[in-house]
XYZ file of C-alpha atoms in Angstrom:
66
model
C -6.406 -21.474 -20.774
C -7.265 -17.980 -19.473
C -4.535 -15.566 -18.400
C -4.172 -14.433 -14.882
C -5.031 -10.749 -14.428
C -3.535 -8.609 -11.660
C -5.899 -6.765 -9.335
C -6.047 -3.285 -10.912
C -7.255 -1.543 -7.774
C -4.227 -2.831 -5.873
C -1.831 -1.815 -8.687
C -2.961 1.825 -8.264
C -2.377 1.795 -4.554
C 1.050 0.193 -4.133
C 4.590 0.327 -5.543
C 7.080 -2.469 -5.454
C 10.546 -1.079 -4.664
C 13.774 -2.190 -6.274
C 14.586 -4.219 -3.157
C 11.193 -5.971 -3.345
C 9.431 -4.210 -0.519
C 5.770 -3.157 -0.978
C 5.257 0.552 -0.467
C 1.794 2.038 0.111
C 0.129 5.240 1.245
C -1.231 5.694 4.724
C -4.951 5.763 5.616
C -6.866 8.525 7.384
C -4.752 11.469 6.204
C -6.785 13.049 3.421
C -9.730 14.845 5.137
C -11.155 15.585 8.529
C -7.766 16.651 9.729
C -8.820 19.336 12.250
C -9.052 17.036 15.239
C -5.830 15.100 14.430
C -2.565 16.114 16.011
C 0.262 17.641 13.997
C 2.507 14.764 14.964
C 0.043 12.307 13.478
C -0.420 14.297 10.292
C 3.369 14.583 9.843
C 3.639 10.846 10.161
C 1.436 10.483 7.060
C 4.248 12.029 4.985
C 6.606 9.095 5.763
C 6.713 6.023 3.546
C 4.722 3.015 4.696
C 5.675 -0.516 3.810
C 3.509 -3.632 3.877
C 4.130 -6.012 6.707
C 5.857 -9.278 5.848
C 2.646 -11.249 6.510
C 0.817 -9.164 3.864
C 3.430 -9.403 1.092
C 2.370 -12.965 0.207
C -1.292 -11.855 -0.165
C -0.246 -8.925 -2.363
C 1.865 -11.236 -4.554
C -1.085 -13.576 -5.069
C -3.344 -10.640 -5.990
C -0.819 -9.438 -8.563
C -0.022 -12.961 -9.845
C 3.751 -12.364 -9.575
C 6.555 -13.028 -7.160
C 7.695 -10.226 -4.948
């Protein structure tokens, strides 16, 4: 029987914290920053966590319980 392989692209984009939350980077913060407000750009520094409804989907893509 074949082994379940985790989604490698997802593994590079998230971290699972010790408490089991899924941490990820924020979108839209890398380039074309001139028209974005400073408040918005500063918010990209803060940690972002996956919503509870997405955690189950992440777990199925990684083939492990979170």
